Coordinates of C-alpha atoms in Angstrom, one line a residue:
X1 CA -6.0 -15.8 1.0
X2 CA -5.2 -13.3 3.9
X3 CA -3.6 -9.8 2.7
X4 CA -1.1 -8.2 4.9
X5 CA -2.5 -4.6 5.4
X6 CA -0.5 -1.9 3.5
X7 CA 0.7 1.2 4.8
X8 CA 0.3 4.3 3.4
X9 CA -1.2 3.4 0.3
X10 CA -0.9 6.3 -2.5
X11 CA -2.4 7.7 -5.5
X12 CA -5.3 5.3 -5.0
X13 CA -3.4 2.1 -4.8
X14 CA -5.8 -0.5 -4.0
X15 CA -5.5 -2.5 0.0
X16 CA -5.4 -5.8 -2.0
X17 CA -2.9 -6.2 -4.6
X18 CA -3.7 -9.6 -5.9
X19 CA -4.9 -9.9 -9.8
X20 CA -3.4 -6.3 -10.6
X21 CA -1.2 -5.7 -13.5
X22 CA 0.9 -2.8 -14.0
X23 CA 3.0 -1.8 -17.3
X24 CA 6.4 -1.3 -14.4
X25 CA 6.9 -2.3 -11.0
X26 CA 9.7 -1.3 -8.9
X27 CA 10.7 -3.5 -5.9
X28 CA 12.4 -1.1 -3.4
X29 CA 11.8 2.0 -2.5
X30 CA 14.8 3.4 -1.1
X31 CA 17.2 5.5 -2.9
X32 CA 17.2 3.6 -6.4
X33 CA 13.7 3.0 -6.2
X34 CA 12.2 6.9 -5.5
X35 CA 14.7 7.9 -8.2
X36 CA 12.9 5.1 -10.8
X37 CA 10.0 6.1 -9.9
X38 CA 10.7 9.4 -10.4
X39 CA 11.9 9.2 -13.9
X40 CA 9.7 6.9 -14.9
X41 CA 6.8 9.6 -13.9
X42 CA 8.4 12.3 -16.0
X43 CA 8.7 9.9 -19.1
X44 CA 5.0 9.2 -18.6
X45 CA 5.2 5.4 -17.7
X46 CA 2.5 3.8 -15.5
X47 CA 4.3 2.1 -12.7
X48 CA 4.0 1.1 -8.6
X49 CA 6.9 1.0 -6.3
X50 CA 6.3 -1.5 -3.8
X51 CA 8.6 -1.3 -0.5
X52 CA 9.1 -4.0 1.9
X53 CA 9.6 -1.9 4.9
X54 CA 8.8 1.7 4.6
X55 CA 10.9 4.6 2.9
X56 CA 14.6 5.0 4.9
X57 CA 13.7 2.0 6.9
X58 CA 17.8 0.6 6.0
X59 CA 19.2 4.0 7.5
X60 CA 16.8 4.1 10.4
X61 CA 17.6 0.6 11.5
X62 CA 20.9 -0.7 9.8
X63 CA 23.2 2.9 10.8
X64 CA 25.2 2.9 13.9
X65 CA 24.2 6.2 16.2
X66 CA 27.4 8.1 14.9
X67 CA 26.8 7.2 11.3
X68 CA 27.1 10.1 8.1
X69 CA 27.9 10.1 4.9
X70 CA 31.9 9.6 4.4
X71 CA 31.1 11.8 0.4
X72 CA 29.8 15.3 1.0
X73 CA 26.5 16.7 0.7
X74 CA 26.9 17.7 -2.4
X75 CA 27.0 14.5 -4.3
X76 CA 23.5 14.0 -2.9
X77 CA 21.8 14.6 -6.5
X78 CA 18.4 12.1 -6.5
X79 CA 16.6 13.5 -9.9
X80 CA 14.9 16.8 -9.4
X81 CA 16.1 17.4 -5.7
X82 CA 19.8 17.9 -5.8
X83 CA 20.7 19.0 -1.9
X84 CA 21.2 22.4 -2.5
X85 CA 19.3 25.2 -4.0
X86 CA 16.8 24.3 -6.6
X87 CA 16.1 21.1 -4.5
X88 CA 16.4 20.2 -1.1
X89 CA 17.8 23.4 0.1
X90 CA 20.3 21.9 2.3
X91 CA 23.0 24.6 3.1
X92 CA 25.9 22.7 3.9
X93 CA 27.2 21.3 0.9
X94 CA 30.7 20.3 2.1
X95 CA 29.8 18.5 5.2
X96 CA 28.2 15.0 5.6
X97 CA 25.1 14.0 6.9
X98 CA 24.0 12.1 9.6
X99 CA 22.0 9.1 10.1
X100 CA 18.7 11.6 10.9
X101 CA 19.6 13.6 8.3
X102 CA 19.8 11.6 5.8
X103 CA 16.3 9.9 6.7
X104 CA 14.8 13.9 6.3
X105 CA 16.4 14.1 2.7
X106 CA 14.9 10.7 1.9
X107 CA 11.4 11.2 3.5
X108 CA 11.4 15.1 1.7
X109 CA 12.2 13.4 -1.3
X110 CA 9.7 11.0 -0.7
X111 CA 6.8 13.8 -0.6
X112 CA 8.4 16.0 -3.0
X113 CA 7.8 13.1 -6.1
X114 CA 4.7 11.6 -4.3
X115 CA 5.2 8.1 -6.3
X116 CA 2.8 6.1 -6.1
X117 CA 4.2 4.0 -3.3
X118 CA 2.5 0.9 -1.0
X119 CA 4.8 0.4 2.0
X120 CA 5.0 -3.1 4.3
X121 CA 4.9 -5.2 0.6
X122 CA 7.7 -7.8 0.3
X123 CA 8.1 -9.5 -2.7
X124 CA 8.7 -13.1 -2.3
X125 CA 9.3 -14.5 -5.9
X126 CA 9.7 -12.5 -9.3
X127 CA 8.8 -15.1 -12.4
X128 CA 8.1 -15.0 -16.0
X129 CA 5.7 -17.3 -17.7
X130 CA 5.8 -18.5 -20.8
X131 CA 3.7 -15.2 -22.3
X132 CA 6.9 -13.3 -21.1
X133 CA 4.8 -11.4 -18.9
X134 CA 6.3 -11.3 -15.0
X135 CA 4.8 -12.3 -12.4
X136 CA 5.5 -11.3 -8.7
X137 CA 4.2 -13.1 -5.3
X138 CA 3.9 -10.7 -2.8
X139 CA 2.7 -10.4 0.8
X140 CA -0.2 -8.7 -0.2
X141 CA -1.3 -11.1 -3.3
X142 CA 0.2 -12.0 -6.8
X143 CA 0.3 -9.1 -9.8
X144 CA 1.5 -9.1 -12.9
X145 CA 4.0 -6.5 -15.0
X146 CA 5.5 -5.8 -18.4
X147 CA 8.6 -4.7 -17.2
X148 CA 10.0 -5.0 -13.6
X149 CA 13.0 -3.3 -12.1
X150 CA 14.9 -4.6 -8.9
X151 CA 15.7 -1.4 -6.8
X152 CA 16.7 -3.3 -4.0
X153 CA 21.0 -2.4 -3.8
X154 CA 23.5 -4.7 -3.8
X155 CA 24.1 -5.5 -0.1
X156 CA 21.9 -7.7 1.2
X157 CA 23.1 -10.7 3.6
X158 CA 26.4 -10.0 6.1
X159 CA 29.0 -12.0 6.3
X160 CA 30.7 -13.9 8.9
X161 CA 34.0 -15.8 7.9
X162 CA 33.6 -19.8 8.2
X163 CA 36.3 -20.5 11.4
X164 CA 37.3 -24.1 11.9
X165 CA 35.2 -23.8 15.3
X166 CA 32.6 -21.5 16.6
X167 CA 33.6 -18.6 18.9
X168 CA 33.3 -19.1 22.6
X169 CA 29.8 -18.7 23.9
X170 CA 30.5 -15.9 26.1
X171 CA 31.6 -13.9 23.6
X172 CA 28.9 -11.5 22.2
X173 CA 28.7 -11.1 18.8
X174 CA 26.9 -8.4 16.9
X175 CA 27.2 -7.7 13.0
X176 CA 27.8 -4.3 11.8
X177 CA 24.3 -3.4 10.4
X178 CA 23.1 -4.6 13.9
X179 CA 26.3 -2.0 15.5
X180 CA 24.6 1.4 17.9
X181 CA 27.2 2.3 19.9
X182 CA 29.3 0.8 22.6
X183 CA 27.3 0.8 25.4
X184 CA 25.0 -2.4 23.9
X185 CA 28.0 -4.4 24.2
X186 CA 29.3 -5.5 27.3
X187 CA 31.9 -4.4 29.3
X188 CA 35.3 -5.3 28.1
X189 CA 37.6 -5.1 25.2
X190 CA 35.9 -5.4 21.9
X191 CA 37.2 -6.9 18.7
X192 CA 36.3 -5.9 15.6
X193 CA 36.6 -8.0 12.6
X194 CA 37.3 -5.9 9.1
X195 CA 38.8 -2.5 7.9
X196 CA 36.1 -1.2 5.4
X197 CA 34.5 1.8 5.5
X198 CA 32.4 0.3 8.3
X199 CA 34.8 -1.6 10.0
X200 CA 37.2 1.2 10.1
X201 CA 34.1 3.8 11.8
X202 CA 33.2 1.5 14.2
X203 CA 36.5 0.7 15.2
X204 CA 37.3 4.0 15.6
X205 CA 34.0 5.0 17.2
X206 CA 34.6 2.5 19.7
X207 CA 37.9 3.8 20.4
X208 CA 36.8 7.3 20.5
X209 CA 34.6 5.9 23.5
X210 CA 37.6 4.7 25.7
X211 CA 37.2 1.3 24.7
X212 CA 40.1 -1.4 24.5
X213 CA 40.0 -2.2 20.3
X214 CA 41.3 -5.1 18.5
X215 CA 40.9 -4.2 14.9
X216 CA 41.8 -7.4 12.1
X217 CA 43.0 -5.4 8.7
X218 CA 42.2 -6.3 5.7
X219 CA 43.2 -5.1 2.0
X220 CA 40.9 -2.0 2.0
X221 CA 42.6 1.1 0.8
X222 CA 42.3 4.0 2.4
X223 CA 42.3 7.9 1.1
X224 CA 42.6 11.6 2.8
X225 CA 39.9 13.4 3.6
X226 CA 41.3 16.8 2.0
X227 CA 44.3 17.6 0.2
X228 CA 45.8 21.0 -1.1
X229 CA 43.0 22.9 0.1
X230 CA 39.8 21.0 -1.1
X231 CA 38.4 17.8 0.1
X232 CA 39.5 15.2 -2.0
X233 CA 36.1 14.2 -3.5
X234 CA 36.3 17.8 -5.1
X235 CA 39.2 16.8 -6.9
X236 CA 38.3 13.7 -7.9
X237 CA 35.3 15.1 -9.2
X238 CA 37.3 17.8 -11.7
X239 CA 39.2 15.0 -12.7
X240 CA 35.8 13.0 -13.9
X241 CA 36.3 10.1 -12.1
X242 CA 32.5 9.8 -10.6
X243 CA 31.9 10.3 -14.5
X244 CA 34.1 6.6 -15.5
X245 CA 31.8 4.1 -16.6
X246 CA 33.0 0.6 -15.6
X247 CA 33.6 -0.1 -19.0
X248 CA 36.5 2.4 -18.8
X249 CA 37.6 1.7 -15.5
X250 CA 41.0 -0.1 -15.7
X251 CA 39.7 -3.1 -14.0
X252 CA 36.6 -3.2 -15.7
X253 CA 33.8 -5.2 -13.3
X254 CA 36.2 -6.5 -11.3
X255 CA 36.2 -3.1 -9.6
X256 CA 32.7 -4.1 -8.5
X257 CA 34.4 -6.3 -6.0
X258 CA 36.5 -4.1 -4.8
X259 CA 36.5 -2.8 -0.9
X260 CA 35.6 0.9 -0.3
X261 CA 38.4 3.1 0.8
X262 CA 37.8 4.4 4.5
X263 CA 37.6 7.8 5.7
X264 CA 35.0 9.5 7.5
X265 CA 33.0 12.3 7.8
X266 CA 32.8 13.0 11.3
X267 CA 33.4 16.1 12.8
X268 CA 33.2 17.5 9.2
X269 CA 35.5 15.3 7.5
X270 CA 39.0 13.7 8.1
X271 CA 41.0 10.8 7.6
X272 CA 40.3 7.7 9.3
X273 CA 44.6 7.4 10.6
X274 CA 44.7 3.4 11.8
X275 CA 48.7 4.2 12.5
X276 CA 47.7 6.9 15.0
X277 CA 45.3 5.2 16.4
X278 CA 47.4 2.1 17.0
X279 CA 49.9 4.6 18.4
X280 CA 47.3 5.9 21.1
X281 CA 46.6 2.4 22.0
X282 CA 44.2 0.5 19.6
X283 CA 45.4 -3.4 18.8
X284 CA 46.0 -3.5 15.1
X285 CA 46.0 -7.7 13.2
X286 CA 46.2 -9.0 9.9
X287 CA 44.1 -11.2 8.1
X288 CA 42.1 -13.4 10.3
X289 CA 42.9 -17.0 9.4
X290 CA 41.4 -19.8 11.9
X291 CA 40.3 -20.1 15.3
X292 CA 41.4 -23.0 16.9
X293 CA 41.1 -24.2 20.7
X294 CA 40.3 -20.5 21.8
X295 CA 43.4 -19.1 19.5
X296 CA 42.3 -16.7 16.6
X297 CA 45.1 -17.0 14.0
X298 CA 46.0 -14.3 11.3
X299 CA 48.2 -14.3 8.2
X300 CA 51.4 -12.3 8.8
X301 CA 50.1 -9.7 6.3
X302 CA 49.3 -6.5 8.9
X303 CA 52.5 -4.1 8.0
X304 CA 51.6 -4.9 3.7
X305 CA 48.4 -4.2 4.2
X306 CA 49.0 -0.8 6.2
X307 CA 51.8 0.0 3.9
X308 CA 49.2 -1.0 0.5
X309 CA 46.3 1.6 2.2
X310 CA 48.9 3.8 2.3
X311 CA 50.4 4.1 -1.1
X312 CA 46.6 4.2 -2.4
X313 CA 46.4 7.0 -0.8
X314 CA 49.6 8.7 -1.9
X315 CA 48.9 7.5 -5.5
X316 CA 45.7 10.0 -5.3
X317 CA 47.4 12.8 -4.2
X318 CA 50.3 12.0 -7.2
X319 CA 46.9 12.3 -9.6
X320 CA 45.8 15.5 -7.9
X321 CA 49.4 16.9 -8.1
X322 CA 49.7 16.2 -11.5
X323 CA 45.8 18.0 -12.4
X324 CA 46.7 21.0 -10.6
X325 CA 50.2 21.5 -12.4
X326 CA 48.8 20.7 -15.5
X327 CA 45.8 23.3 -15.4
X328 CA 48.4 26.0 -13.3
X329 CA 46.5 25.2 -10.5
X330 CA 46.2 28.1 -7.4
X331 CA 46.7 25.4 -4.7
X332 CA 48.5 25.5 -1.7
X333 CA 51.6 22.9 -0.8
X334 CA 50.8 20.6 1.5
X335 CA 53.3 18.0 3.0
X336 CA 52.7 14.3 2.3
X337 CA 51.8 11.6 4.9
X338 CA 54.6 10.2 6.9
X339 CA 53.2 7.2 9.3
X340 CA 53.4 7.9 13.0
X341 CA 53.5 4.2 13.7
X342 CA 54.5 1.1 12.2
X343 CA 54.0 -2.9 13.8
X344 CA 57.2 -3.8 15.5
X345 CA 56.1 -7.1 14.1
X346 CA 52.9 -8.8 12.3
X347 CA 51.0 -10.7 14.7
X348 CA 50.1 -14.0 13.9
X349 CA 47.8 -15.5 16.7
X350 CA 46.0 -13.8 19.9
X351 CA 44.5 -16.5 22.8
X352 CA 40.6 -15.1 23.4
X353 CA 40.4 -16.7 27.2
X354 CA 43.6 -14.1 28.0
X355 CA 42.7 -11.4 25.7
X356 CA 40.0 -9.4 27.8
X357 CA 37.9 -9.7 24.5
X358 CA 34.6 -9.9 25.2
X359 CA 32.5 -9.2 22.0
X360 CA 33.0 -9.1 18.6
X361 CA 31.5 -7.0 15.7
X362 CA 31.6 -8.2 12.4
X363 CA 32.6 -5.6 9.3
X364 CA 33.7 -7.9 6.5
X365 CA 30.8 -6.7 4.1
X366 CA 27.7 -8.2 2.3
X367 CA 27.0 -10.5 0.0
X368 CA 24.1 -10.4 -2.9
X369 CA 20.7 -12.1 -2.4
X370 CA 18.8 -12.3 -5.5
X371 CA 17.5 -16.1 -4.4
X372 CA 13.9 -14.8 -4.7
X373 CA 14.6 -13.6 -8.1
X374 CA 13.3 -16.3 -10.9
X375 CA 14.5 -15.9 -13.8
X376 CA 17.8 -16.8 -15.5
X377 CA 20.0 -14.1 -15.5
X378 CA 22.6 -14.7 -12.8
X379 CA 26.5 -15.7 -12.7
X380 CA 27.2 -19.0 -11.1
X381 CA 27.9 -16.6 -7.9
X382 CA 24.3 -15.4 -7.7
X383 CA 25.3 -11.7 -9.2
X384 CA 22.8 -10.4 -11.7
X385 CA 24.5 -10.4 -15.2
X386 CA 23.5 -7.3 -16.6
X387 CA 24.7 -4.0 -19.2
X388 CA 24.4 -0.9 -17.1
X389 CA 21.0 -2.3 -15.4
X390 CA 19.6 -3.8 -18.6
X391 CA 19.3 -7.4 -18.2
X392 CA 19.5 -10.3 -21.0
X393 CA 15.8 -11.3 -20.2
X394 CA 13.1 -8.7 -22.3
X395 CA 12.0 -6.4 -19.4
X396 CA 14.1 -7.0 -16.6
X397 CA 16.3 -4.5 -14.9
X398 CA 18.4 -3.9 -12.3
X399 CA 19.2 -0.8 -10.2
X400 CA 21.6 0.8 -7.2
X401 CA 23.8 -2.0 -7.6
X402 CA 27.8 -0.7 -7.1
X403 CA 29.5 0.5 -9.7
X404 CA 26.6 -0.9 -12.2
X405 CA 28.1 2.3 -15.0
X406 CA 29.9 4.4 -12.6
X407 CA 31.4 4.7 -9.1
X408 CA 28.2 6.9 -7.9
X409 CA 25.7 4.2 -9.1
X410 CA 25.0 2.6 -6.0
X411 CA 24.9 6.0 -4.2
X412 CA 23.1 9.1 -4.0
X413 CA 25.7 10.9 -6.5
X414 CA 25.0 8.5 -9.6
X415 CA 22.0 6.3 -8.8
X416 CA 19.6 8.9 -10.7
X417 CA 21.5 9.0 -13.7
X418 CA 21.6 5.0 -13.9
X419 CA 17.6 5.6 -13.1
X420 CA 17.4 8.2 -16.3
X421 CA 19.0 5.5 -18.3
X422 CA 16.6 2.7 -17.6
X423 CA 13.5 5.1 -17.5
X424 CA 14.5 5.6 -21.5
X425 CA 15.1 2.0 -22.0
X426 CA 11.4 1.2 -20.7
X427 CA 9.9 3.6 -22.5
X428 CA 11.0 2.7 -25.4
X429 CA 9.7 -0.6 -25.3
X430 CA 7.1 -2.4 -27.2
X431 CA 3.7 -1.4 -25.9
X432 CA 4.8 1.2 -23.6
X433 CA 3.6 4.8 -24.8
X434 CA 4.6 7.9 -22.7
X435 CA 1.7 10.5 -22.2
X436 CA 3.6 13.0 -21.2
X437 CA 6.6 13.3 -24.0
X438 CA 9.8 12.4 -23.5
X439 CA 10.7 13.9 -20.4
X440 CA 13.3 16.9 -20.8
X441 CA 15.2 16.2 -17.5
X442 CA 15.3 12.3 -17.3
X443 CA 17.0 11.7 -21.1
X444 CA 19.8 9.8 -21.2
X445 CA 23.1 11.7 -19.9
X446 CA 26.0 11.4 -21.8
X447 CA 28.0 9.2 -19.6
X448 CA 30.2 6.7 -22.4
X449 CA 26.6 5.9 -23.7

């Protein structure tokens, strides 16, 4: 067979991987991945991380060139190398980094664990045969593990919504991971399809730009960016909500499916205002519907759906009120929001050929792809079944998917304590021994364990 040549092979990690066995292997070496790997070190578990790409290769390539974290600095906590002192050093732990930024935290992180990491290693097909050991086909040859845990996130393909009829051909159309910045699309009047966190930044970078923006709303909610003298992530933080597990959460997994409220960190932080911005100009729609003979049609849904992003955010500020009275508080009063615009009517249809539109950019999310996964542990709708990570099949494991125990799991905030979890779980498995104790900072956190 012909092995694809690995990159930056570590710790002695042979060029051919073919015949090898390995108690753990991680697939993914992003955020979720480094953080296994890292725990899984400090509990004294043989493992290799194998990494498609390379390490940050998703924020390198899939960011737009505005792009920062929309939760602050702080929340950055991989195991070990929190962003401030003690870790990464960072020293600004209320603002958000960028795209390049947060490359450098991953990269230092990278160097800071050295896992033992091969780079430019897909895995094609995880199995398990009838010895219940698994087996993985790879780019560079088929090994074999005891345990395997899936590091790879939870957004994988984009979606495009499936219109009656295609678009016309002179429109360009570019999906939001595939988004820079303005000038790659051409000139004219761009819509953009979606109100999530991404949909809402790129509509707004776009308009920021000068450009003409048709934005299509959808159910997201939204929330402010500070409140009462704090950003509102510090509140919510005193309150414990990146501390819920999903077992706790009133809507228990359906949360999992639930849209991202928008708000940015650009410019160090502030709400992401669709009212003002379709009060300066920008072309606001409700739910897109159907496209039929060059008419995009939308459900008359735009003014709820402002209205519902709204009162999401009021309800926060009603729980923050309510904290801050109840613990007296030193907090100064702040008036509430009052909308600076509202939709003289909801807008059911707009005709492409006299629209000026001329490209469209897709941010309606991402659906799961665990196709290349084997082995029987999936929901009719392709989504891992799983107890914080822990699947039903002896050995297999799943991390950095959203919400998997808590809001922060598929983030930098809580994917190391979802990684501490699962490091315990492994290592407590049949023939799995740990050399090097129990490992002091990797136990188990108390988080509704």
């Amino acid at each position: 067979m012909t092995v694809t040549p690995l990159r930056g092979p570590r710790n002695g990690i042979p060029s051919s991987l073919d015949g090898a066995h390995r108690p753990v292997v991680v697939v993914g070496g992003g955020q979720a991945g480094l953080s296994m790997s890292r725990c899984l070190a400090r509990a004294g578990v043989e493992h290799l991380v194998l990494e498609r790409d390379e390490v940050g290769h998703s924020w390198k390539t899939y960011r737009w060139d505005t792009f920062c974290l929309v939760t602050p600095n702080w929340q950055c906590r991989l195991p070990d190398f929190p962003y401030g002192e003690g870790g990464y050093g960072g020293t600004d732990p209320h603002g958000f980094m960028v795209r390049t930024e947060i490359v450098d935290y991953l990269e230092a992180y990278r160097d800071f664990i050295d896992p033992p990491l091969v780079e430019g290693v897909g895995v094609t097909r995880v199995s398990r045969d009838d010895h219940g050991t698994y087996v993985l086909e790879t780019t560079a040859g088929r090994l074999t593990a005891d345990q395997v845990v899936i590091a790879t996130g939870g957004y994988h393909t984009p979606i495009t919504p499936p219109l009656s009829s295609p678009l016309p051909a002179g429109i360009t159309q570019v999906q939001s991971e595939h988004y820079r910045n303005g000038s790659q699309l051409p000139p004219g009047e761009v819509l953009v399809v979606g109100s999530g966190q991404s949909g809402a930044q790129i509509a707004e970078d776009l308009h920021l730009e000068g450009r003409q923006v048709h934005l299509v709303v959808g159910n997201a909610p939204r929330v402010a960016r500070f409140y009462r003298g704090r950003d509102v992530t510090d509140w919510l933080d005193d309150l414990g909500y990146y501390r819920m597990p999903v077992t706790e959460h009133p809507r228990r997994e359906a949360v999992r499916a639930q849209a991202n409220h928008y708000v940015t960190g650009r410019d160090g932080g502030r709400d992401i205002d669709l009212r003002a911005h379709a009060r300066d100009g920008m072309k606001l729609y409700g739910l897109m519907t159907d496209h039929r003979d060059g008419v995009l049609h939308f459900a008359p849904d735009l003014t709820a759906s402002l209205d519902h992003a709204d009162e999401v955010s009021e309800s926060i500020k009603d729980t923050i009120d309510k904290h801050i009275a109840a613990k007296q508080i030193d907090a100064p009063v702040e008036d509430r929001y009052t909308p600076v615009w509202a939709p003289p009517e909801d807008p059911t249809s707009l005709e492409l050929a006299s629209s000026g539109i001329t490209s469209v950019v897709w941010c309606i999310g991402f659906r799961q792809d665990f196709s290349w996964v084997d082995v029987p542990v999936f929901s009719g709708r392709g989504a891992p079944g799983h107890s914080r990570g822990v699947t039903s099949a002896p050995g297999l494991y799943f991390l950095g998917l959203p919400w998997q125990w808590t809001w922060g799991s598929g983030r930098f905030s809580g994917v190391g304590d979802d990684a501490r979890y699962l490091a315990e779980r492994i290592r407590s498995q049949r023939g799995l021994t740990s050399s090097g104790g129990r490992g002091d900072v990797c136990n188990v956190l108390a988080l509704g364990s």
